[in-house]
Coordinates of C-alpha atoms in Angstrom, one line a residue:
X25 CA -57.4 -41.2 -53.4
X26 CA -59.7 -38.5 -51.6
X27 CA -61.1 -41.2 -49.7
X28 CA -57.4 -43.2 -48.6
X29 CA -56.6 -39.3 -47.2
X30 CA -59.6 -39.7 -45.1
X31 CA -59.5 -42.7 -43.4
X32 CA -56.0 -42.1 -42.6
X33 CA -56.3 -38.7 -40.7
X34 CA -59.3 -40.0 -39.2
X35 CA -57.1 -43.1 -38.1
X36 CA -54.0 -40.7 -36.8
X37 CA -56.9 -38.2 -34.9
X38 CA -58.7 -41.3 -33.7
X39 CA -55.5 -42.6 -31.8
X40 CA -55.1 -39.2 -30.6
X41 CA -58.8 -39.8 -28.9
X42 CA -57.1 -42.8 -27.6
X43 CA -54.5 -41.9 -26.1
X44 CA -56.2 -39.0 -24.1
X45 CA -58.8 -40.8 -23.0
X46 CA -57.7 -44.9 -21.9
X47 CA -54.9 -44.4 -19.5
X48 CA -56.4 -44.4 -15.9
X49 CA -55.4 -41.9 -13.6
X50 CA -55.5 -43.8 -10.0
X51 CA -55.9 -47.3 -10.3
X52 CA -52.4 -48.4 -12.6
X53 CA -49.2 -46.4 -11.4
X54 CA -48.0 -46.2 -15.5
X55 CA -51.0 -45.7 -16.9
X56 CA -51.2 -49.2 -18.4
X57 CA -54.4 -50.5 -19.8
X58 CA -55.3 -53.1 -21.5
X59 CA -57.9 -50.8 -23.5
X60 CA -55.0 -49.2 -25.3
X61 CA -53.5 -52.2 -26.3
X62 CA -56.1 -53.6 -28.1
X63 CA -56.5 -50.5 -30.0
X64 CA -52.5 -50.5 -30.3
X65 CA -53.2 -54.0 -32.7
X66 CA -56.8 -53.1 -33.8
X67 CA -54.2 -50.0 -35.9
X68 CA -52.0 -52.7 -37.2
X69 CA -55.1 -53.6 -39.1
X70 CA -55.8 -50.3 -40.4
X71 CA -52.7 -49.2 -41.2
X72 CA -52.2 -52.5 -43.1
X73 CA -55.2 -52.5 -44.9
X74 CA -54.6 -48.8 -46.1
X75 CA -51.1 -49.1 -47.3
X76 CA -52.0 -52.3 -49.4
X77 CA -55.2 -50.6 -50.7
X78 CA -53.1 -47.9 -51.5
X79 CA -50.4 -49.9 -53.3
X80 CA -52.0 -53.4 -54.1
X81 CA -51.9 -53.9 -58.2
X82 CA -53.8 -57.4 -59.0
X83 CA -51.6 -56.9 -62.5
X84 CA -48.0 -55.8 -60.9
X85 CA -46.4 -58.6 -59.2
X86 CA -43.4 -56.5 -59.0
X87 CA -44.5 -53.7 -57.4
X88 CA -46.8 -56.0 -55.1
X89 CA -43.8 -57.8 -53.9
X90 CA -42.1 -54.7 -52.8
X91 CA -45.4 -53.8 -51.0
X92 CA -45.9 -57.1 -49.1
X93 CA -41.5 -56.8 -48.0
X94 CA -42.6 -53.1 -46.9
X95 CA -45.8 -53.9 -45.1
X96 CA -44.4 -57.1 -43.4
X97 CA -41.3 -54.4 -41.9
X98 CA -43.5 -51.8 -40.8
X99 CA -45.9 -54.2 -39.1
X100 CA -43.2 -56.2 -37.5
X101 CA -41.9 -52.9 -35.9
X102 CA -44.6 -51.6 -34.4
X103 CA -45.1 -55.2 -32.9
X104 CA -41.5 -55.7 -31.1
X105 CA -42.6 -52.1 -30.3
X106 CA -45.6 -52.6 -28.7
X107 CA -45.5 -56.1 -27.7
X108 CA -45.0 -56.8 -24.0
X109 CA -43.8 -54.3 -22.2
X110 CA -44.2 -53.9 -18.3
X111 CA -43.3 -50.4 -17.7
X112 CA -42.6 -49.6 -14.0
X113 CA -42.7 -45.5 -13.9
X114 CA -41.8 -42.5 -16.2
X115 CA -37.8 -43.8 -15.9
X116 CA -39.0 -46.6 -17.8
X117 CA -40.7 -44.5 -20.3
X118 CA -37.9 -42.0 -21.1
X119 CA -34.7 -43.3 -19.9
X120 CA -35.6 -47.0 -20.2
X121 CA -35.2 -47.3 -16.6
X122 CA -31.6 -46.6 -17.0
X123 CA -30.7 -49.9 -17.9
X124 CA -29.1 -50.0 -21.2
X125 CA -26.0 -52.1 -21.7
X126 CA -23.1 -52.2 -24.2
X127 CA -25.3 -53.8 -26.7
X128 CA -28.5 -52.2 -26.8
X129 CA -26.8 -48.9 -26.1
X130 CA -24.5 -48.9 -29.3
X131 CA -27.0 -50.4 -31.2
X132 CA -29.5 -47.6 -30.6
X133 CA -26.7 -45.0 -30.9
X134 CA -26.5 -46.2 -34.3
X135 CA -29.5 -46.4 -35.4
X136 CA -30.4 -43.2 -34.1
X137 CA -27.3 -41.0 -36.2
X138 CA -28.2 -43.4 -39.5
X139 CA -31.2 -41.1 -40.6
X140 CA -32.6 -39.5 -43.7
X141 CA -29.5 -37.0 -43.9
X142 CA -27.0 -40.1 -43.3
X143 CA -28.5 -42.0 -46.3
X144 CA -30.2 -39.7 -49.0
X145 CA -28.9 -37.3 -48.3
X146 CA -25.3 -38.2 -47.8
X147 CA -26.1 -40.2 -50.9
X148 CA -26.9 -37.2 -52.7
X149 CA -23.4 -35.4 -51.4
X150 CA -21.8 -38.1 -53.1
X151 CA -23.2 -37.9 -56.1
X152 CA -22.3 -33.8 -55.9
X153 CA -19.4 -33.3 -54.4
X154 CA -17.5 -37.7 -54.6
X155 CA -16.2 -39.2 -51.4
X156 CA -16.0 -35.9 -49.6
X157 CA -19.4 -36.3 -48.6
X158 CA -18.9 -38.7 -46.8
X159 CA -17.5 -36.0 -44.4
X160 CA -21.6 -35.6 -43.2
X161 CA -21.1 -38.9 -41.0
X162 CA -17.1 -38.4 -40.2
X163 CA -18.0 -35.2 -38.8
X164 CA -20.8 -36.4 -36.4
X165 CA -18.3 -39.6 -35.5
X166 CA -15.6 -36.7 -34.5
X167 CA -18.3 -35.0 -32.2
X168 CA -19.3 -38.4 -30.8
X169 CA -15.8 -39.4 -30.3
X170 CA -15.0 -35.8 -28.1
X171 CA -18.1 -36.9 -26.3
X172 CA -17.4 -40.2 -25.7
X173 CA -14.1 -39.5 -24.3
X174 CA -14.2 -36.8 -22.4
X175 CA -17.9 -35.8 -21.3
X176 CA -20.1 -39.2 -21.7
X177 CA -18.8 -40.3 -18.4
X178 CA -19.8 -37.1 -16.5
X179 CA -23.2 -36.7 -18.1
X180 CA -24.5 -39.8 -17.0
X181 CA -23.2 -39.2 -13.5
X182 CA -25.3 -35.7 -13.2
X183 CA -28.4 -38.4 -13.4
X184 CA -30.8 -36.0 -15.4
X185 CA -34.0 -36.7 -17.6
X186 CA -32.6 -34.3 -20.3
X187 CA -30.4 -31.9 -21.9
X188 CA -31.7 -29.0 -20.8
X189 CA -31.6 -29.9 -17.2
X190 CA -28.0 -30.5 -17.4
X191 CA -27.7 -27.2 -18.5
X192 CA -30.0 -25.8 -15.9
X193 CA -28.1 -27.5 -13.0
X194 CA -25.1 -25.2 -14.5
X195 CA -26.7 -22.1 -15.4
X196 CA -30.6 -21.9 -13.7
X197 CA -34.2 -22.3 -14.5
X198 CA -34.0 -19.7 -16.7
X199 CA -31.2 -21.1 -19.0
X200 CA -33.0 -24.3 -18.4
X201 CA -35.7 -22.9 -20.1
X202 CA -34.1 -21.2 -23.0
X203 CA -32.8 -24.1 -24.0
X204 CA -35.9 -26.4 -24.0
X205 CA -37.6 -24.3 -26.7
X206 CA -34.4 -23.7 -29.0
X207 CA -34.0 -27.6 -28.8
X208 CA -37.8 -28.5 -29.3
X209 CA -38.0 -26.3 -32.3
X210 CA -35.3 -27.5 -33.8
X211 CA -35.7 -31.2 -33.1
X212 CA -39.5 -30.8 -34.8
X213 CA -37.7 -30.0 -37.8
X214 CA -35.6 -33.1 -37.4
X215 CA -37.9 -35.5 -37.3
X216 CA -40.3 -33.9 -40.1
X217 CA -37.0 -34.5 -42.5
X218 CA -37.3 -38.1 -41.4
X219 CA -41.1 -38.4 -42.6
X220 CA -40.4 -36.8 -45.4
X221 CA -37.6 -38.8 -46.6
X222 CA -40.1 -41.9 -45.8
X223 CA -42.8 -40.2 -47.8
X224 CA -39.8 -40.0 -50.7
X225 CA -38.8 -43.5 -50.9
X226 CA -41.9 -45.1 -51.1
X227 CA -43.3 -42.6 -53.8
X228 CA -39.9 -44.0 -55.8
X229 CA -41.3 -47.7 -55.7
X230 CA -45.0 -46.8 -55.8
X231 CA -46.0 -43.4 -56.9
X232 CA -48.9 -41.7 -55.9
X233 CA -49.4 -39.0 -53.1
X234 CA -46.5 -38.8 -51.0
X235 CA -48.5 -37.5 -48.1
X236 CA -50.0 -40.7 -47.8
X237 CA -47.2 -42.4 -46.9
X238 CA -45.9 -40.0 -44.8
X239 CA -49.0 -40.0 -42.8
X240 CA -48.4 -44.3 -42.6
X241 CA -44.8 -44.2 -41.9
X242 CA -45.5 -41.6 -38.6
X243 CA -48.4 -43.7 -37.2
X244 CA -45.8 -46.4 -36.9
X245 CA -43.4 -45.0 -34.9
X246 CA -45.9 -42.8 -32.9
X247 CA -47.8 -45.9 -32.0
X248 CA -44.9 -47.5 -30.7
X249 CA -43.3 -45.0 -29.1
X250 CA -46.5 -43.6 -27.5
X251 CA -47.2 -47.1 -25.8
X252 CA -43.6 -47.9 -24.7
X253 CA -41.8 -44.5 -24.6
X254 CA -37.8 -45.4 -24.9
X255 CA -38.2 -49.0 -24.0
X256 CA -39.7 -49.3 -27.1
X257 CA -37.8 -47.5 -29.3
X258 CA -34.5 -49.1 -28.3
X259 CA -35.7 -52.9 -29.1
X260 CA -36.6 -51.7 -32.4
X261 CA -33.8 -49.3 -32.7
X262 CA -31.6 -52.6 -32.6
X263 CA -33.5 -54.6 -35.4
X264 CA -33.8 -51.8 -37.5
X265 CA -29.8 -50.8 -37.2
X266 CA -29.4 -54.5 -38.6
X267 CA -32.0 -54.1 -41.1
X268 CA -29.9 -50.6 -42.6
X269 CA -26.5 -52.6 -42.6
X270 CA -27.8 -55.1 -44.3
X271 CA -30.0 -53.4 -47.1
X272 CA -26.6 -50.5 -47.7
X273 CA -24.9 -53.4 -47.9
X274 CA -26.6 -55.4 -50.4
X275 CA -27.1 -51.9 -52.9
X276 CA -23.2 -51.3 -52.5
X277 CA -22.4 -54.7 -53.9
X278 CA -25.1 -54.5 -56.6
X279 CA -24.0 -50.9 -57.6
X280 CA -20.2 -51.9 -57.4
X281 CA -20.7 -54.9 -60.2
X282 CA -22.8 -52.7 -62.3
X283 CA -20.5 -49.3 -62.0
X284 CA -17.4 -50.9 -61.1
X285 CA -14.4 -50.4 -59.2
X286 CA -13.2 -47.1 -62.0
X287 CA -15.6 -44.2 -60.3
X288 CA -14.6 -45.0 -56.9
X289 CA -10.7 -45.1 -57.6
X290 CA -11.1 -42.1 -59.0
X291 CA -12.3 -40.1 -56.1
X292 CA -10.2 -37.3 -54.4
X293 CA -10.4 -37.4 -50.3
X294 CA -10.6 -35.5 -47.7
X295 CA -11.8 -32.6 -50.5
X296 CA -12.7 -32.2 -54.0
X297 CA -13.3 -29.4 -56.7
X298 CA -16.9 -29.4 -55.5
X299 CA -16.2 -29.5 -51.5
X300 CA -12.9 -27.6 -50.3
X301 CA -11.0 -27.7 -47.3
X302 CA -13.6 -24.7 -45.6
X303 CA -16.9 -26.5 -46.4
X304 CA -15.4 -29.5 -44.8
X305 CA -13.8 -27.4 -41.8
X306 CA -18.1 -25.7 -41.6
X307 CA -19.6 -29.3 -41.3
X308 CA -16.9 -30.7 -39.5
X309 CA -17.8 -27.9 -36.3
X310 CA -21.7 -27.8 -37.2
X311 CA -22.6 -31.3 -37.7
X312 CA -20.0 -32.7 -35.3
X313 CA -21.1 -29.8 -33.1
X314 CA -25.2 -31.7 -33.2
X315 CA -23.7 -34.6 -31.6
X316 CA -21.5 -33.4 -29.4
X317 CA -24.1 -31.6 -27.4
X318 CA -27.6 -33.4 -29.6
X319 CA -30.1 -34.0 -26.7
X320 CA -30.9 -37.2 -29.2
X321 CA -27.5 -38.4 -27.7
X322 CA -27.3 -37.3 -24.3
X323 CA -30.5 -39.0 -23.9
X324 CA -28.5 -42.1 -24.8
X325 CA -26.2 -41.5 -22.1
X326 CA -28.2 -40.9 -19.6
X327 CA -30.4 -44.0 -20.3
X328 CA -27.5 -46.5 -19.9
X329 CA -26.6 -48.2 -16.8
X330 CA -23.4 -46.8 -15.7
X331 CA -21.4 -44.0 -16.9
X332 CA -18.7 -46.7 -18.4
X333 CA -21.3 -47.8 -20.5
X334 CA -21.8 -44.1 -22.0
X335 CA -18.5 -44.0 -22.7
X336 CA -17.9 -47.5 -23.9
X337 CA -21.3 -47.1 -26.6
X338 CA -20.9 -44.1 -27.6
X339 CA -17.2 -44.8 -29.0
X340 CA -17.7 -48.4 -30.1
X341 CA -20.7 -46.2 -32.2
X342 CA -18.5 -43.9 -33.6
X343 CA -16.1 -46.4 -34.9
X344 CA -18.9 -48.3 -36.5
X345 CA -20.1 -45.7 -38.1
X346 CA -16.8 -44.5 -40.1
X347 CA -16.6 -47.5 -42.7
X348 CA -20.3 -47.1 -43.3
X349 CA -20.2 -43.1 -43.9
X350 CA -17.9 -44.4 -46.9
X351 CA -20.2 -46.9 -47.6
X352 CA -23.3 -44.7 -48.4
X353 CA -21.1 -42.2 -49.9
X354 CA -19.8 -44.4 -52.1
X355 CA -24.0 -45.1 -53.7
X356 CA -24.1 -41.4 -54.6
X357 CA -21.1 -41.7 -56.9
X358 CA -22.1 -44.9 -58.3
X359 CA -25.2 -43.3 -59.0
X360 CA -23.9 -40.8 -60.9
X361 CA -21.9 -43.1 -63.2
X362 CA -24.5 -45.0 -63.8
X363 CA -27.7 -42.4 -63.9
X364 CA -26.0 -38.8 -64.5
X365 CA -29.5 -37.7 -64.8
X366 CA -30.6 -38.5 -61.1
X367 CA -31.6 -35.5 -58.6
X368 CA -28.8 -36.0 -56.0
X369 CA -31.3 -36.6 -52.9
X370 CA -32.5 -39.4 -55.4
X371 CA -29.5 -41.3 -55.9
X372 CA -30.2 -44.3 -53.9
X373 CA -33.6 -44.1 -54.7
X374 CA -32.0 -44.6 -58.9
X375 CA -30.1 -47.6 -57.7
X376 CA -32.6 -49.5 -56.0
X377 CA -35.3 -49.3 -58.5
X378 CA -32.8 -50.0 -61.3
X379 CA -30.5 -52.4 -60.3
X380 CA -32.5 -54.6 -57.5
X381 CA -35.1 -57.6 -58.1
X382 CA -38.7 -56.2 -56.8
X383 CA -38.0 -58.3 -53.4
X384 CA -34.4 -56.9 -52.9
X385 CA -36.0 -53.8 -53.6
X386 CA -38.7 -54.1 -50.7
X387 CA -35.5 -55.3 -48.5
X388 CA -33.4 -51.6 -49.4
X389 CA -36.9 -49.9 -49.0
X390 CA -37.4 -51.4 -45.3
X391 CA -33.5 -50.5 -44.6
X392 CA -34.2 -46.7 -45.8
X393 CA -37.6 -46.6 -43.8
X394 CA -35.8 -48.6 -41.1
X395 CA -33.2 -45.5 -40.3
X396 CA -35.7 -42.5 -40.9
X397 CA -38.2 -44.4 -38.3
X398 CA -35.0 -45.2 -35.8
X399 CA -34.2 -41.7 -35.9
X400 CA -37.4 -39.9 -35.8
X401 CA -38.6 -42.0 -32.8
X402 CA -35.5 -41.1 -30.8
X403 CA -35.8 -37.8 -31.6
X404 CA -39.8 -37.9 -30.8
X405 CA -39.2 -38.9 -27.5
X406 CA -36.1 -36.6 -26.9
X407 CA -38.7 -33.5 -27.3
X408 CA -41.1 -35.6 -25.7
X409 CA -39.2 -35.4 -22.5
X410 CA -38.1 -32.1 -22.9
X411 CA -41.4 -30.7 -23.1
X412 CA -42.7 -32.9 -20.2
X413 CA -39.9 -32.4 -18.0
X414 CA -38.4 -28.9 -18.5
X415 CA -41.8 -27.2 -19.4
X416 CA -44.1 -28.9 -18.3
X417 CA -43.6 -30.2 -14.9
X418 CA -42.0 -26.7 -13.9
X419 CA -45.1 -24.8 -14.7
X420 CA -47.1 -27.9 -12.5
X421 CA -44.7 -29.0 -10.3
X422 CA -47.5 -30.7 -8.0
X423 CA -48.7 -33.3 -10.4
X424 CA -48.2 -36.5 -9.9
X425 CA -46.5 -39.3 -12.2
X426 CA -49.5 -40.8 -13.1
X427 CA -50.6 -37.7 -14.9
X428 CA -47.2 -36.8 -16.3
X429 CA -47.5 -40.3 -17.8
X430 CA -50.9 -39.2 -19.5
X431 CA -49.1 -36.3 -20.3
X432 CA -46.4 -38.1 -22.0
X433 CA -48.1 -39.6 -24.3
X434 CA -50.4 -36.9 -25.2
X435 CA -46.7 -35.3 -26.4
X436 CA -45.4 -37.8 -28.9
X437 CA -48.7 -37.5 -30.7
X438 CA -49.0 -34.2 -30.8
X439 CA -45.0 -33.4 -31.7
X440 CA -45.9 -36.5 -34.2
X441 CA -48.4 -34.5 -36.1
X442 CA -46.3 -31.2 -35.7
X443 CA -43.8 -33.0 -37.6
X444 CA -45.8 -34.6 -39.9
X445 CA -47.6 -31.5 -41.1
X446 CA -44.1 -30.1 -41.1
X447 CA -42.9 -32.5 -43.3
X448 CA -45.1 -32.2 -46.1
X449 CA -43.3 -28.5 -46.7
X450 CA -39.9 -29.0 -46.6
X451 CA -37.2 -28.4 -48.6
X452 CA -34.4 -30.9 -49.3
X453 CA -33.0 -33.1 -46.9
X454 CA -28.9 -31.5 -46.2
X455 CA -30.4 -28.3 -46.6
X456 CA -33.0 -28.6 -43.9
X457 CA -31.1 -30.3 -41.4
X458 CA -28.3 -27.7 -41.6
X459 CA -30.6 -25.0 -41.0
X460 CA -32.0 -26.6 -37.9
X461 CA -28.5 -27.6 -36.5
X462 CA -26.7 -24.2 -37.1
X463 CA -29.3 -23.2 -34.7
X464 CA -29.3 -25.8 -32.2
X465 CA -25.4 -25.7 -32.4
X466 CA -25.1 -21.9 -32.5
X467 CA -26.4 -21.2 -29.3
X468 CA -26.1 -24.4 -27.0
X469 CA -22.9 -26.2 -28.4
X470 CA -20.5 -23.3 -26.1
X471 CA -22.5 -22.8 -23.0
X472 CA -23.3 -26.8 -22.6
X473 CA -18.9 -27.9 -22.8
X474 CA -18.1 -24.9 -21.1
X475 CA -20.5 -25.8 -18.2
X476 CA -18.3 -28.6 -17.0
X477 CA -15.6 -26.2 -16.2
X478 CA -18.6 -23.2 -15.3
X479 CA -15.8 -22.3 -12.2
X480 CA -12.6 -22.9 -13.6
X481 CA -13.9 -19.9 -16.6
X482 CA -15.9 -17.8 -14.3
X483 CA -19.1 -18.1 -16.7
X484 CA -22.3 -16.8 -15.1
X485 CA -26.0 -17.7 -15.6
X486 CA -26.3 -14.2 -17.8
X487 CA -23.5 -15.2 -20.0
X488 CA -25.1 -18.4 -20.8
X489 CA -28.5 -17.0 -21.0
X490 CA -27.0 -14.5 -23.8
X491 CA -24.9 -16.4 -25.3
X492 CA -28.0 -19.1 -26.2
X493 CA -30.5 -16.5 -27.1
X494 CA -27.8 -14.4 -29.6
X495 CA -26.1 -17.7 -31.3
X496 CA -29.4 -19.2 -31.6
X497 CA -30.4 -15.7 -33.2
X498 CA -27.5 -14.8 -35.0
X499 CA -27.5 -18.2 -36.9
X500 CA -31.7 -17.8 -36.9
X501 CA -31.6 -15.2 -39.3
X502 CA -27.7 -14.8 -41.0
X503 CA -26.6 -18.7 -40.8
X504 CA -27.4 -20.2 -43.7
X505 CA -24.8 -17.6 -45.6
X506 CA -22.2 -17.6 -42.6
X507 CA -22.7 -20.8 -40.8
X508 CA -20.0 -19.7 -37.7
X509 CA -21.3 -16.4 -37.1
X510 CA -23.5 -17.7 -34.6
X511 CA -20.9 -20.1 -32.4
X512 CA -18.8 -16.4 -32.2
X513 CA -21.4 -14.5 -31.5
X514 CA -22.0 -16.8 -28.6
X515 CA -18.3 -17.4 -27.4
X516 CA -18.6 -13.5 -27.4
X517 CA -21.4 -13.2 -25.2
X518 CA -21.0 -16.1 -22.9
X519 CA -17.2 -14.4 -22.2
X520 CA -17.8 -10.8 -21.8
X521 CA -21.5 -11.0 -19.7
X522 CA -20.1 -13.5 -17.9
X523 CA -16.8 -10.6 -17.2
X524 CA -19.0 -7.9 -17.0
X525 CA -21.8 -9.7 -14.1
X526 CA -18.6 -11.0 -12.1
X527 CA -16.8 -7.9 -12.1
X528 CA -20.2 -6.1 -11.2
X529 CA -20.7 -8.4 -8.1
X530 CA -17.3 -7.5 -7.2
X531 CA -18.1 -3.9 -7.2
X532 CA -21.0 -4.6 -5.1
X533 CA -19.3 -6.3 -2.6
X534 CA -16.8 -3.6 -2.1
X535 CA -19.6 -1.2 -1.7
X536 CA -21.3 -3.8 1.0
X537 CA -18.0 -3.6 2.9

C-alpha cells in the first residue's frame, strides 16, 4: 500500500516536471510538442498499471470485472481528451476558440451541473428529506433558466475570457480583482468535492485507501485538461454526459423493480416534514444563485459561437435537466426503502453494489466518475483562466501568449493538486458545496445582475467593491446558520456606497463650480 502511495505522487509530481519543462517558448506559437504527448500516453500506462495493481484479485472475478469497466472509462477519457488536438492560441485553450454549437454547448452545460452534489449528494437528500430534494437541481435549472433568458445573450456579446472581467468592465480593476480571488477560492473547494466523491465511489466497489483513488481519478482529468485546455474538456464532457444518463438510468429501473412503485407514490412535493417551504425558498436563491452568475457557466457562454447559441444551450440544458433531478432523487428514496441503514451520501453507492451484476456495476461506477470528472475539469479550467487572465496577466501585462500558454498549464496542475489535497479533508458533499456557494453567491450574485443596468441604478465601483468584500464576509463567517445574511448585507452596501460616492461627487462638483 505504502509503496502504490508512492509511485503515484511521484507520477502526479513527475507530470508536473513535465509540464514546466516541454513546452517551447519560441519555436511553436501554443506551446505544442510532441515531447508532451508522448508522456501524455506513456501516463495512460502508469495510471493503468497502478489502478489494476491496486484493485486486480486473481480470486474475485466480480470485483475484477468492475475494475476492467472502470479502467477501460478512465483510459478512454483521457484518450478523446488528449487525442488530436491542433490548438491554434490561448482562445482555443480556454474558450475553445469560441466555436461551440447547439450540441456540444448543451452537452457540456450538462455535464458540467451533473456533479458530485447532483448525484450523491442529491441522492442522499432523497433519502433524508423524499422528492423534495430534488429541489438541489430545480433550483440550479431556475438560475439557468433567468440566465438563459435574459443575460446569456449579452454576456457572450461583451466577448470576455472570464467572469471576473465582465465584472471589471462594469466596476474596475479593482472589483476585477476582488472577484478573482472570492471565485478561485471557492471553485478550489468545488472541484475537491468532485475528487472526493470519486475517491468515495470506488472505495464502495473496491475498498482500500481512498486517497488512492482520488489521486488516479485527478491525474485523469488534469492530464487532459492540461494538454487541450477547454477543447478537451468539452469532447469528453459530451461522452461523459451520455455515459451519466445512461448509468442513472439503468439504477432507476433496477431500484424501481426491486423497491417498487409504493415509496415513490408516497412522496409529498414541492416540501416534506423534513424540507419546508423556507429550506426550499434558501436553496432555491443560493444554489440557483451559483448558476446564475457561476463562472463554470459564463465560461460556457462565452465559449459558444454566437450569443443565440448561449441562449439557445443554456435553456435546452435546463429543461434537460428537470426530469433527471427527479430521477436521481428518486435513488435516495429507493434506497431507503430498500437499505434504511445506508449513510445518505451513500445511497447510490447501496443500490449499485446491491442490486447490479459486477459489469452493470462498473457501467453505474464509470457514470458516477463520469459527472464528478465532467464537472471538476470545467471547473479546473474556469480558475485556470481566472488565475491566468485576471491575476496573472495584470500583474505581467507584457508577456507574450506563448508564455501565458506555459503558464496555463502550469495552473491546472497546480489548482489540481490544491484540490486534491483539499479533498482528502472534507466534509460531506451538500454540506461543503453550500458553504463554498453561500460565499461565492453572497458577494458576487448582486453586483454581477445589477451590472447590466450599472446606469439605470446609479451603482458605483465602491458599491460593488463593498458589497463583494462584505457578502463574501458576512456569509464567510455567519452563513452557514443564516444563509441570506450575506446577499442583504451586499444589496445593502452595493445601494447606500453606491448613494453615498454619487452624492459625494455631486458635492464636489458644486464646489468645482
Amino acid at each position: 500500500m505504502e509503496l502504490m502511495h508512492t509511485r503515484l505522487c511521484i507520477l502526479y509530481f513527475w507530470i508536473v516536471h513535465s509540464i514546466s519543462y516541454c513546452f517551447p517558448y519560441e519555436a511553436d506559437p501554443v506551446g505544442q510538442h510532441i515531447g508532451f504527448q508522448g508522456k501524455i500516453y506513456i501516463a495512460f500506462v502508469m495510471l493503468s498499471t497502478n489502478i489494476l495493481d491496486q484493485v486486480y484479485n486473481p480470486g474475485d472475478v466480480v470485483m475484477n470485472q468492475s475494475a476492467i469497466v472502470i479502467v477501460v472509462y478512465l483510459l478512454a477519457v483521457l484518450t478523446i481528451g488528449a487525442w488530436g488536438l491542433g490548438l491554434h492560441g490561448l482562445e482555443d485553450f480556454h474558450l475553445a476558440g469560441r466555436s461551440l454549437r447547439k450540441v456540444l454547448l448543451t452537452g457540456t452545460f450538462c455535464a458540467t451541473i451533473v456533479g458530485a452534489s447532483s448525484t450523491m449528494g442529491m441522492a442522499g437528500l432523497g433519502f433524508q428529506s423524499g422528492l423534495a430534494g430534488a429541489w438541489w437541481m430545480l433550483s440550479g435549472t431556475i438560475g439557468m433558466l433567468i440566465l438563459s433568458l435574459f443575460f446569456a445573450e449579452k454576456i457572450r456579446a461583451k466577448g470576455c475570457y472570464t467572469l471576473p472581467e465582465l465584472v471589471g468592465s462594469f466596476y474596475g480593476e479593482r472589483v476585477r480583482t476582488a472577484a478573482s480571488l472570492l471565485i478561485a477560492v471557492s471553485w478550489v473547494g468545488v472541484i475537491a468535492v468532485q475528487i472526493a466523491a470519486a475517491g468515495k465511489v470506488l472505495c464502495a466497489i473496491f475498498g482500500g485507501d481512498g486517497t488512492i483513488f482520488m489521486i488516479a481519478c485527478t491525474l485523469v482529468f488534469v492530464l487532459y485538461t492540461a494538454h487541450g485546455g477547454q477543447s478537451s474538456v468539452v469532447r469528453t464532457d459530451l461522452v461523459q454526459f451520455i455515459i451519466i444518463i445512461t448509468g442513472m438510468v439503468i439504477l432507476f429501473f433496477a431500484a424501481l423493480r426491486s423497491a417498487g412503485t409504493g415509496s415513490i407514490l408516497s412522496q409529498s412535493f414541492p416540501t416534506s416534514a423534513q424540507m419546508g417551504g423556507w429550506e426550499v425558498l434558501s436553496m432555491i436563491i443560493v444554489v440557483g444563485s451559483a448558476y446564475l452568475v457561476g463562472p463554470d457557466m459564463y465560461s460556457r457562454l462565452l465559449s459558444a459561437s454566437s450569443p443565440r447559441d448561449a441562449k439557445i444551450s443554456a435553456l435546452f440544458a435546463a429543461i434537460i435537466l428537470i426530469p433527471l433531478a427527479f430521477i436521481i432523487t428518486s435513488l435516495g428514496v429507493f434506497s431507503r426503502s430498500l437499505y434504511p441503514a445506508s449513510p445518505p451520501e451513500g445511497a447510490i453507492l447501496s443500490l449499485m453494489t446491491g442490486l447490479l451484476s459486477p459489469g452493470m456495476v462498473g457501467l453505474v461506477a464509470a457514470a458516477l466518475l463520469a459527472a464528478f470528472m465532467s464537472s471538476a475539469d470545467t471547473s479546473l479550467m474556469t480558475v485556470t483562466s481566472i488565475l491566468t487572465f485576471d491575476i496573472y496577466k495584470k500583474a505581467r501585462p507584457a508577456v507574450s501568449p506563448v508564455h501565458l500558454m506555459n503558464i496555463s498549464r502550469i495552473m491546472v496542475v497546480l489548482i489540481g493538486a490544491s484540490a486534491l489535497l483539499l479533498a482528502i479533508s472534507l466534509p460531506g458533499i451538500i454540506k461543503t458545496l453550500l458553504i463554498a456557494y453561500t460565499i461565492f453567491t453572497s458577494g458576487l450574485l448582486l453586483p454581477t445582475v445589477a451590472g447590466f443596468y450599472k446606469e439605470r441604478l446609479g451603482l458605483t465601483s465602491g458599491g460593488a467593491f463593498y458589497a463583494l468584500v462584505g457578502g463574501g464576509t458576512t456569509a464567510l463567517l455567519l452563513g452557514q446558520s443564516y444563509p441570506l445574511l450575506g446577499m442583504a448585507v451586499s444589496l445593502a452596501l452595493l445601494l447606500v456606497v453606491s448613494y453615498l460616492e454619487r452624492r459625494h461627487a455631486r458635492g464636489k462638483t458644486r464646489q468645482a463650480m
